[in-house]
Short mmCIF file of C-alpha atoms in Angstrom, two decimals:
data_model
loop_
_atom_site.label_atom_id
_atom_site.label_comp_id
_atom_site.label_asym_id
_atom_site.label_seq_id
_atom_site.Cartn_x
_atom_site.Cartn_y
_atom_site.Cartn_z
CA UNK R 1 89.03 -51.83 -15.04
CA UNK R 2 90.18 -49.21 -17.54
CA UNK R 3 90.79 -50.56 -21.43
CA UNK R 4 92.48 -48.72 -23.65
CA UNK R 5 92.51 -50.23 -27.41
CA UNK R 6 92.67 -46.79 -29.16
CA UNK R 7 90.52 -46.52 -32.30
CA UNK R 8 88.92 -50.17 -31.30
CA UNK R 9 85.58 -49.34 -29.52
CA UNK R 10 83.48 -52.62 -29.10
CA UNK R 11 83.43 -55.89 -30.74
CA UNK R 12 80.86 -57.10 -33.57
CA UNK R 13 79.74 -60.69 -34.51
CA UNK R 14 80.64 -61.17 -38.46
CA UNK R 15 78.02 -63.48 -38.54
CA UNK R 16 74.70 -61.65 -37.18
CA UNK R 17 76.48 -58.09 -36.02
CA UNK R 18 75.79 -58.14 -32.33
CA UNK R 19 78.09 -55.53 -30.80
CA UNK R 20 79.62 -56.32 -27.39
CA UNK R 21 81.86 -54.69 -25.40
CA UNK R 22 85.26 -54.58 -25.22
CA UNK R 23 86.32 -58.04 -23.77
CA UNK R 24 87.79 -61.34 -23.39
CA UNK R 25 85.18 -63.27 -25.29
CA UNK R 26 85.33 -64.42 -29.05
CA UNK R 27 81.88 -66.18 -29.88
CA UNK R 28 78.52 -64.34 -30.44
CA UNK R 29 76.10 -65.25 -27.40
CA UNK R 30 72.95 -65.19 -30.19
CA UNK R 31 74.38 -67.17 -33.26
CA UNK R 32 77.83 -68.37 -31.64
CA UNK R 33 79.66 -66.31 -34.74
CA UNK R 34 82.70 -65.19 -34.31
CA UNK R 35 83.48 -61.55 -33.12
CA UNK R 36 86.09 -59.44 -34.25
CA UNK R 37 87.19 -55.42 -33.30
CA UNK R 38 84.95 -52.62 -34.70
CA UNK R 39 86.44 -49.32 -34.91
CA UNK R 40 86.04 -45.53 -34.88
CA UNK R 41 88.52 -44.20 -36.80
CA UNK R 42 89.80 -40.62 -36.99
CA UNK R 43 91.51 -39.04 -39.73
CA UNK R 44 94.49 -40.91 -40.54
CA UNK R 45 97.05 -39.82 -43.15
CA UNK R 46 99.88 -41.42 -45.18
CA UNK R 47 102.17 -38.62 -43.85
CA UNK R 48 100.94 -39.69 -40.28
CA UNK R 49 101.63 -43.13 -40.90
CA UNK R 50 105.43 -42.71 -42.90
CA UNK R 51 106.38 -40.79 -39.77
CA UNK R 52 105.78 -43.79 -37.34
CA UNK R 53 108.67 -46.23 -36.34
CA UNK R 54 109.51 -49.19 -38.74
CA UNK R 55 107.53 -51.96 -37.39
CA UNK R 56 103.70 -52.61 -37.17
CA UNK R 57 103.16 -49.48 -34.91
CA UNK R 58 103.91 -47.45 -37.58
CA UNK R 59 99.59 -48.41 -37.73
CA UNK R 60 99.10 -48.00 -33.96
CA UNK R 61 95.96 -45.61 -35.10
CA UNK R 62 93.92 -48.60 -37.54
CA UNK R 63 94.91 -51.16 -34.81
CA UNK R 64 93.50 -52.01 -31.26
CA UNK R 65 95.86 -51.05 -29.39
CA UNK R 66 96.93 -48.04 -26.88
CA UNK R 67 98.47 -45.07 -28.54
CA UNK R 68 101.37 -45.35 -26.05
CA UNK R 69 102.24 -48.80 -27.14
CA UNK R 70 105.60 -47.66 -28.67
CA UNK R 71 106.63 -47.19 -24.64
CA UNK R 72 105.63 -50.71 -23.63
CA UNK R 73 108.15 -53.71 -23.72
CA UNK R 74 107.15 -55.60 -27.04
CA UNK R 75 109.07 -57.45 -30.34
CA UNK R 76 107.98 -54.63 -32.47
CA UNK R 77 107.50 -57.17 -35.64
CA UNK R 78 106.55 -56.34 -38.50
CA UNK R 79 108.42 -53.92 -41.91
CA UNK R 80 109.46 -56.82 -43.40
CA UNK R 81 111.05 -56.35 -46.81
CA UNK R 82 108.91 -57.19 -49.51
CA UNK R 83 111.20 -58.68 -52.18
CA UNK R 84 110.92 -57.75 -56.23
CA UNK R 85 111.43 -61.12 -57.56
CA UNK R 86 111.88 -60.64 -60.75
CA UNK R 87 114.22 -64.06 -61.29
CA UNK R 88 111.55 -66.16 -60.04
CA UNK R 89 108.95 -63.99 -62.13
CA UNK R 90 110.83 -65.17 -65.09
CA UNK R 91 111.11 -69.02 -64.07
CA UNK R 92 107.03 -68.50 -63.74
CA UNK R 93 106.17 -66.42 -66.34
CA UNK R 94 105.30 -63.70 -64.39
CA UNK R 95 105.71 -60.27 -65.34
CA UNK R 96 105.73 -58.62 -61.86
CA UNK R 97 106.32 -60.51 -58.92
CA UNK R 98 106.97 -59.56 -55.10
CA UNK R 99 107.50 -61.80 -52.47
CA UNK R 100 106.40 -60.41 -48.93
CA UNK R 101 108.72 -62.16 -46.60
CA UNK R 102 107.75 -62.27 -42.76
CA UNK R 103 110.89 -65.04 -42.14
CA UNK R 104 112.74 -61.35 -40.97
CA UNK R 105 110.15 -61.25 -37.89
CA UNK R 106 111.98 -61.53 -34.46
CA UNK R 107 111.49 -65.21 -34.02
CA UNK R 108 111.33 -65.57 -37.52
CA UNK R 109 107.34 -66.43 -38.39
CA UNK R 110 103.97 -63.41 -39.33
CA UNK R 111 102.78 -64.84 -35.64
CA UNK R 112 104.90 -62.00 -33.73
CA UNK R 113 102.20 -59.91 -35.30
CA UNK R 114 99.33 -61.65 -34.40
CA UNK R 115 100.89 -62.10 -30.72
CA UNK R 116 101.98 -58.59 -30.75
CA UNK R 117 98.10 -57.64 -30.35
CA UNK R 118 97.86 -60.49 -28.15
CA UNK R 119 100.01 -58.93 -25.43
CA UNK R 120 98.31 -55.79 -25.69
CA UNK R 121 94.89 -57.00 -24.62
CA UNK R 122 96.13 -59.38 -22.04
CA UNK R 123 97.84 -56.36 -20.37
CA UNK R 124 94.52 -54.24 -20.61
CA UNK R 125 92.35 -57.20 -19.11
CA UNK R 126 95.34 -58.15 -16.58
CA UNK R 127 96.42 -61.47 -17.53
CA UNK R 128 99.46 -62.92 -16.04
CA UNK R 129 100.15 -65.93 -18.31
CA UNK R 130 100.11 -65.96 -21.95
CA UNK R 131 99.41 -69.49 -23.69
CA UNK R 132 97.72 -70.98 -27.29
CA UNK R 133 97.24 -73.85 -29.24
CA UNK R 134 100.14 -73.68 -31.84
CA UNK R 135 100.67 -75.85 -34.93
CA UNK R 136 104.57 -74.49 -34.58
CA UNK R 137 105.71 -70.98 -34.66
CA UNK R 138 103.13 -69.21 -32.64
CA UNK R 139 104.32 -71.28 -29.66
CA UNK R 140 107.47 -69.68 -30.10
CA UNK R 141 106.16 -66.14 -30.88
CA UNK R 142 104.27 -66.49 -27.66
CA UNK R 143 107.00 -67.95 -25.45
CA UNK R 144 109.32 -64.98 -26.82
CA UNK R 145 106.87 -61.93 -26.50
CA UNK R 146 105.93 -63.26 -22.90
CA UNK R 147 109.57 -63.37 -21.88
CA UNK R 148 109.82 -59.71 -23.23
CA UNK R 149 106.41 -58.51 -21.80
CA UNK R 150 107.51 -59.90 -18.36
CA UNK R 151 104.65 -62.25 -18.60
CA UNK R 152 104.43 -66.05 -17.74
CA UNK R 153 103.65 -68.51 -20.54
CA UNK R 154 102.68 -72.10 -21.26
CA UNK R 155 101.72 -73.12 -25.11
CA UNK R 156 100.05 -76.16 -26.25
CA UNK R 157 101.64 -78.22 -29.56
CA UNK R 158 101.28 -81.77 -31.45
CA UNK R 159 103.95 -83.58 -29.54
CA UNK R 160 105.68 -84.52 -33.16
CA UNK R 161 106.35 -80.62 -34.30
CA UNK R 162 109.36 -79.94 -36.08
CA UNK R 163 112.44 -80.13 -33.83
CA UNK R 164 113.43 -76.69 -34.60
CA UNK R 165 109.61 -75.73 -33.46
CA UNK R 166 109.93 -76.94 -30.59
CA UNK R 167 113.49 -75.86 -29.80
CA UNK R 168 112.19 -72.50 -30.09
CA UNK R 169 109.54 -72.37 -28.00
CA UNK R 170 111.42 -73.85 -25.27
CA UNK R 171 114.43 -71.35 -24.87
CA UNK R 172 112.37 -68.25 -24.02
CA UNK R 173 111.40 -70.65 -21.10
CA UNK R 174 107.61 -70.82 -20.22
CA UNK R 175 106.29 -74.04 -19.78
CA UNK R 176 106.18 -75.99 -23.22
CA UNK R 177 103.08 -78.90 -23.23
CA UNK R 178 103.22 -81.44 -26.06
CA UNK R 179 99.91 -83.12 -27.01
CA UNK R 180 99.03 -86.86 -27.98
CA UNK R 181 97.15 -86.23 -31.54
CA UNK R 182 96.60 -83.36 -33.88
CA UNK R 183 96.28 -79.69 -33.88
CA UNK R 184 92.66 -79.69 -33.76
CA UNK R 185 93.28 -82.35 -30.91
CA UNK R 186 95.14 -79.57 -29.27
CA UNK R 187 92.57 -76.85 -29.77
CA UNK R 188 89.96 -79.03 -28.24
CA UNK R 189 92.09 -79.34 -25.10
CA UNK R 190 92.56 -75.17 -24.83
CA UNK R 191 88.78 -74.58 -25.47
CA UNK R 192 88.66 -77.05 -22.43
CA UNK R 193 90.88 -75.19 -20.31
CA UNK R 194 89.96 -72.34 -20.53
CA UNK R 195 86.63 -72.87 -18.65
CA UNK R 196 88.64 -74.79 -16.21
CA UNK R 197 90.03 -72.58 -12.43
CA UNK R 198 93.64 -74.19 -13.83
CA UNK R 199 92.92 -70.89 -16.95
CA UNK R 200 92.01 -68.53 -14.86
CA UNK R 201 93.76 -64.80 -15.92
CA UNK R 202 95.28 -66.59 -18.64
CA UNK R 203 95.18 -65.62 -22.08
CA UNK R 204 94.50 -67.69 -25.06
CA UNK R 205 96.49 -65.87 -27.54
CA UNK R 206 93.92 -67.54 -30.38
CA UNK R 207 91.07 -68.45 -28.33
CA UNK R 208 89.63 -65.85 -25.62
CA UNK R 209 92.16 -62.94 -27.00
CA UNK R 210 91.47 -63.96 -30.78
CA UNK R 211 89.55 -60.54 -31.86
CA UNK R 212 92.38 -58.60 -30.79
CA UNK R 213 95.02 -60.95 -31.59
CA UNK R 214 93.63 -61.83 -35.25
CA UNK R 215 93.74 -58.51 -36.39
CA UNK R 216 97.64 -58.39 -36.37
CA UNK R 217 97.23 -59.93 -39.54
CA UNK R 218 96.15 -56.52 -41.44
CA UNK R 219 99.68 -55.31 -40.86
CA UNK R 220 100.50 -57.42 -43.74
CA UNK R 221 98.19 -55.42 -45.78
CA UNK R 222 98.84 -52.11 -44.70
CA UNK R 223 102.58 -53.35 -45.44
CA UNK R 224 102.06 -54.42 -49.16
CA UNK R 225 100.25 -50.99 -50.01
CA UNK R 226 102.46 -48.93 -48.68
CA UNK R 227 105.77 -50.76 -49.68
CA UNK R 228 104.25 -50.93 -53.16
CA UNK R 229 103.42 -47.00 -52.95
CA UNK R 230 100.31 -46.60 -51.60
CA UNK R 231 98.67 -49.09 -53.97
CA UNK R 232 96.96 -52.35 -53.90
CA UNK R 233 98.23 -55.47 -55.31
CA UNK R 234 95.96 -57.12 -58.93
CA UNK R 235 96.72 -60.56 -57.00
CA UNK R 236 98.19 -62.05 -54.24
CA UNK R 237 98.77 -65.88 -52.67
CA UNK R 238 98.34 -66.39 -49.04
CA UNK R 239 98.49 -69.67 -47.14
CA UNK R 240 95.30 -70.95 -44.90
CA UNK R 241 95.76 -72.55 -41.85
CA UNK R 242 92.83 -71.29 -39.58
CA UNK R 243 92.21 -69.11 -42.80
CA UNK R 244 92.00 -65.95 -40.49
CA UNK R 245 95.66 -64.76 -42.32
CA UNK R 246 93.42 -64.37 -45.40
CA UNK R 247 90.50 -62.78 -44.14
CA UNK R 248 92.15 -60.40 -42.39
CA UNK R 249 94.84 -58.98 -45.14
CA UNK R 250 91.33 -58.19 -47.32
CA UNK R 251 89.81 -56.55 -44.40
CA UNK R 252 93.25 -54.23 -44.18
CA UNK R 253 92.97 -53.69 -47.99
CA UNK R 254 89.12 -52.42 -47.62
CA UNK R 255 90.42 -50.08 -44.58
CA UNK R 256 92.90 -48.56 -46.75
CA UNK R 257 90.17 -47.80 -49.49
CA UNK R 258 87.96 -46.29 -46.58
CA UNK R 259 90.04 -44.20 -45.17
CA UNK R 260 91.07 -42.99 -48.47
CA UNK R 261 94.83 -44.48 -48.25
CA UNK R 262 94.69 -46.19 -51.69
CA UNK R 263 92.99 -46.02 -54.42
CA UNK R 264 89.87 -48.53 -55.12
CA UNK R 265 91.38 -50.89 -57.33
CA UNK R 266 90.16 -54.78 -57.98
CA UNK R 267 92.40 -57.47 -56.34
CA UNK R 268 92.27 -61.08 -56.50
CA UNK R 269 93.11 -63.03 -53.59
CA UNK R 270 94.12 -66.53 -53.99
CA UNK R 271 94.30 -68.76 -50.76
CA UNK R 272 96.93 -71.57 -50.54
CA UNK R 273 96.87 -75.25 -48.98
CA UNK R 274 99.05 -78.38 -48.87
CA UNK R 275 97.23 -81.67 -50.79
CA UNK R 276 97.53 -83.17 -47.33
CA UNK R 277 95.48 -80.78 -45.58
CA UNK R 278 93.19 -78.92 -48.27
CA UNK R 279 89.65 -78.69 -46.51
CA UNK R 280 89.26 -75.21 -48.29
CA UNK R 281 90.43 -75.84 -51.33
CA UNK R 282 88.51 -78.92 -51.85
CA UNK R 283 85.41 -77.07 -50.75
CA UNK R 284 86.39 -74.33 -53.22
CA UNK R 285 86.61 -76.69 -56.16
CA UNK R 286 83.47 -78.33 -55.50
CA UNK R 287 81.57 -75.44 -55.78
CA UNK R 288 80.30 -75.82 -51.40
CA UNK R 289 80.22 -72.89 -48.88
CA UNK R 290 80.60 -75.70 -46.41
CA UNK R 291 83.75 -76.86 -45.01
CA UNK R 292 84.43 -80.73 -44.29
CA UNK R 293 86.87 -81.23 -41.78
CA UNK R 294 89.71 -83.37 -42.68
CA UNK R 295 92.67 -85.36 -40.89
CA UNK R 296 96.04 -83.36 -41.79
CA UNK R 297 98.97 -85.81 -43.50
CA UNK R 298 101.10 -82.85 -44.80
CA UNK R 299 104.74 -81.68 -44.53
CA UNK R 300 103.60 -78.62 -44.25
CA UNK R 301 102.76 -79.11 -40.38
CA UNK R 302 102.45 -75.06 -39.93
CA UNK R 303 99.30 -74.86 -41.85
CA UNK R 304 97.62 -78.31 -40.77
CA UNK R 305 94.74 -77.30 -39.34
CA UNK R 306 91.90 -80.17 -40.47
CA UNK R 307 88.75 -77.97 -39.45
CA UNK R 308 89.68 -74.04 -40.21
CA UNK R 309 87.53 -71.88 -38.65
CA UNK R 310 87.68 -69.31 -41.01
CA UNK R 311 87.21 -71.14 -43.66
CA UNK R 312 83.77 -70.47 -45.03
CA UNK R 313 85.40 -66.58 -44.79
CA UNK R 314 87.85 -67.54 -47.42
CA UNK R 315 85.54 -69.05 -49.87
CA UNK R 316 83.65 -65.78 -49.81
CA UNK R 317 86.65 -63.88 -50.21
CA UNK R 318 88.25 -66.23 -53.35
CA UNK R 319 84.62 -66.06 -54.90
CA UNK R 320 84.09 -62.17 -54.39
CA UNK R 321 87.25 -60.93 -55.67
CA UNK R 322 87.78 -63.16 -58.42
CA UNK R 323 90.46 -64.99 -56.61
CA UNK R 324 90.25 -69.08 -56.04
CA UNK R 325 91.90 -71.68 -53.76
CA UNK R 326 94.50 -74.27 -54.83
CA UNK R 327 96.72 -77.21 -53.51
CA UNK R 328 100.27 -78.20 -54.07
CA UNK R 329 101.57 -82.20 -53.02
CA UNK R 330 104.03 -81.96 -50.43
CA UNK R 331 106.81 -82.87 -53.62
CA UNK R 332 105.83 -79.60 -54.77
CA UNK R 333 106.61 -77.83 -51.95
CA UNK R 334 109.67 -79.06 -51.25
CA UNK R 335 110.45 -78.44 -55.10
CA UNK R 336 108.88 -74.70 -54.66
CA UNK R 337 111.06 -74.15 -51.37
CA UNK R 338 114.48 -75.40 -53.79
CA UNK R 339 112.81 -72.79 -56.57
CA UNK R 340 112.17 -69.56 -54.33
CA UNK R 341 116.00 -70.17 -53.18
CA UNK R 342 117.89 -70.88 -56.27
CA UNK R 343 116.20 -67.92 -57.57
CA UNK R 344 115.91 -65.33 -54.75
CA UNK R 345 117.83 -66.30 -51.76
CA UNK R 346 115.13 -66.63 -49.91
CA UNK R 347 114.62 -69.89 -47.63
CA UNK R 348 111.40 -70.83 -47.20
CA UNK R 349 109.54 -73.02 -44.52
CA UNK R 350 106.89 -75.91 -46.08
CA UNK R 351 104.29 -72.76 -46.05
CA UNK R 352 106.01 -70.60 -47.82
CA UNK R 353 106.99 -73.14 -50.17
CA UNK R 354 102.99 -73.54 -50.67
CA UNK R 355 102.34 -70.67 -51.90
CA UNK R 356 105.08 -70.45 -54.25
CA UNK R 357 103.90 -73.99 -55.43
CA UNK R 358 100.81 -72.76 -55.67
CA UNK R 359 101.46 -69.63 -57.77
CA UNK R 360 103.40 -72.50 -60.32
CA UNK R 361 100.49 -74.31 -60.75
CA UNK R 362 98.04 -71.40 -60.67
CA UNK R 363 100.35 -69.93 -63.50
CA UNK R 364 100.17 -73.37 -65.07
CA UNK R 365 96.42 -73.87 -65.15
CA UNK R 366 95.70 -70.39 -66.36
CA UNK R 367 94.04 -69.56 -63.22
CA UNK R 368 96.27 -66.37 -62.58
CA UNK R 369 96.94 -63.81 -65.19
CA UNK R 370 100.82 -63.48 -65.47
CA UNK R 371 100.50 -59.84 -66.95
CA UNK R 372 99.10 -58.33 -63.41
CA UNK R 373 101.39 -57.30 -60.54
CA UNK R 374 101.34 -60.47 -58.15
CA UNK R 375 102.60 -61.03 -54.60
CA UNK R 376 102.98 -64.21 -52.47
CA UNK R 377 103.40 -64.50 -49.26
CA UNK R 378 106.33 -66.43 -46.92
CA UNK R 379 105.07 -66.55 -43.99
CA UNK R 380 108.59 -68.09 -41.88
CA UNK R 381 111.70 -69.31 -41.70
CA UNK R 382 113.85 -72.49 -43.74
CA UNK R 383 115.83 -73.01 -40.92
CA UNK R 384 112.71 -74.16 -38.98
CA UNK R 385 111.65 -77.09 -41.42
CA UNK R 386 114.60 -78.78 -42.03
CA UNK R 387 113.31 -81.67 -42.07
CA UNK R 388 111.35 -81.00 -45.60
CA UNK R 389 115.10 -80.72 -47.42
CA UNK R 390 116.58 -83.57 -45.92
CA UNK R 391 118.06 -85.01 -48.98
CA UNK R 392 119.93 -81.78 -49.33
CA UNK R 393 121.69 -81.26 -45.92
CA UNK R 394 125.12 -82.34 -47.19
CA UNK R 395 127.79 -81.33 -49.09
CA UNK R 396 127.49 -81.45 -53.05
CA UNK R 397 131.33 -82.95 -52.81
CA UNK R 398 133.55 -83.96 -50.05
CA UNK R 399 137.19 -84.13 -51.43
CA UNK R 400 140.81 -84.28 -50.16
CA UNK R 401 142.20 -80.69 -49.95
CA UNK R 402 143.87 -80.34 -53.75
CA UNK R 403 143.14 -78.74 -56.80
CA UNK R 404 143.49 -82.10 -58.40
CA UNK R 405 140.76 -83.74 -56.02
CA UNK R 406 138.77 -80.08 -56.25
CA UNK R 407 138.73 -80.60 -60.34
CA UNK R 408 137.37 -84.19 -60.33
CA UNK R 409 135.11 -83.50 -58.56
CA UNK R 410 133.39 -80.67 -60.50
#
């Protein structure tokens, strides 16, 4: 079998640096680490970069991926607008504020990325069924991009997902499989699977594809720097689920200072859970590298992962660049969703609105500096947590049709 993944040439444990081949495995055979891509990169300019189309493959040359990928049927997510919110800067107190928001993906969620890279390496090791463990919007993102890629699909959720959630994944057809527990519950099942004849030539977007797939997630970075002019960000707020989100935009930022496509500035990253599901965070605070898994009770269902396998990553990350990791009550969210709204327009699902709650309490507790440019991330769509702003999904006034009714009333 021919692979093609471009500048990706082999895959390296991150624990003990084993290098493998190019393949569908994701655990080191010596220390059972996890692997991710390696690289050879060429020269790569901004010029070569600006020229490319307005989506992640504007980065086909730092990503592994074929450099004909442009000419292969895929969502092409990715250029999402990175917001200057400089009304809910001033709510917070912070000078200069940017909201990165991935809601404008094509099924509305950062997971077309991540599944973007997905399809790629399923077509090079010819899979014929995509499928994942999905705590909400990758199941969608994997049902769509399958549809598009001509591929079949079947996803694995919670059976008590959003509505919206599961809506979604359903119309791009595929077969949709609802699971009696938690995500981790779920996960267990895949890893299960996968050894099973029932897997075989299927590809576990987040499982057996999950070095190729997981590096989708340095779009985002390449996609701050750039949108901010070729610079990095002082700080920036990123939600953990799995945690890989986080460790992945810092391994984009140190690309970009490699290759000589920023300058080498500090950054602080700051990782973000929900109070219901805050393994990290509680790790963080207690001053342990070690990660105690917990049972999720959270609103914020996209992001309740009680054993994230990244995890210990993050720590290192929050403790090398100055950075931390902080938890908002699921009343904050829903009050940091309202927030982000009233002040920017922008409608937030229960993850975004953790990392906005986050960033207020952060700001609060003197654990950001307010004076240093600052993004946070929203990682998906309002529309697909409803349920979170129930007590708002009516009208502020119904009234009979008269200006004399209309005045009472307001």
């Amino acid at each position: 079998m021919s692979l093609d993944f471009g500048p990706a040439v082999g895959l390296s444990c991150r624990e003990c640096g084993t290098r493998y081949e190019l393949g569908p495995i994701f655990a080191c055979q010596e220390c059972f680490g996890p692997l991710e891509a390696a690289y050879s990169f060429g020269e790569v300019t901004r010029a070569d970069i600006e020229s490319g189309p307005a989506n992640i493959w504007r980065y086909r040359s730092l990503l592994p991926v074929p450099a004909d990928v442009t000419s292969k049927p895929n969502m092409n997510p990715g250029w999402t607008k990175l917001v200057k919110a400089g009304n809910l800067g001033r709510a917070l107190g912070i000078k200069s504020l940017y909201v990165k928001d991935d809601s404008g993906n094509p099924t509305h969620s950062f997971k077309d990325r991540v599944v973007a890279m997905a399809v790629e390496a399923a077509r090079n090791f010819g899979f014929h069924t995509l499928s994942c463990s999905s705590t909400g919007n990758l199941a969608g993102a994997v049902t769509a991009a399958a549809a598009r890629a001509g591929l079949e699909s079947c996803v694995f959720i919670p059976a008590d997902l959003e509505q919206a959630k599961i809506a979604m994944a359903r119309v791009f057809g595929g077969r949709l499989i609802g699971i009696e527990g938690n995500y981790d519950d779920v996960s267990r099942f895949c890893s299960e699977l996968i050894g099973d004849p029932m897997g075989d030539k299927w590809g576990f977007v987040n499982v057996n594809l999950r070095p190729y797939y997981a590096e989708g997630s340095k779009t985002l970075a390449y996609e701050i720097a750039e949108q901010l002019g070729w610079r990095l960000p002082e700080q920036i707020i990123i939600p953990i689920a799995s945690g890989s989100q986080l460790t992945k935009i810092d391994k984009g930022f140190k690309e970009l200072v490699a290759l000589g496509l920023v300058e080498d500035t500090p950054y602080r990253i700051f990782g973000a859970q929900a109070a219901g599901c805050s393994p990290v965070s509680t790790a963080y605070k207690a001053g342990h590298d070690v990660v105690r898994p917990v049972k999720p009770d959270t609103i914020a269902k996209s992001l309740a992962i009680g054993n994230p396998a990244d995890g210990p990553y993050v720590l290192d990350i929050a403790r090398r660049t100055g950075g931390g990791v902080e938890d908002v009550t699921d009343a904050e969210i829903v009050a940091a969703i309202k927030l982000l709204a009233t002040t920017e327009g922008v409608f937030a699902e229960t993850a975004g609105g953790v990392t906005v709650g986050v960033l207020k309490k952060l700001v609060e507790t003197g654990q950001l500096d307010p004076e240093a440019e600052t993004v946070v991330l929203n990682t998906g769509d309002g529309l697909k947590t409803l349920d979170a702003i129930s007590d708002d999904a009516q009208p502020t006034a119904v009234i009979r049709p008269s200006l004399d009714a209309f005045r009472a009333a307001v």
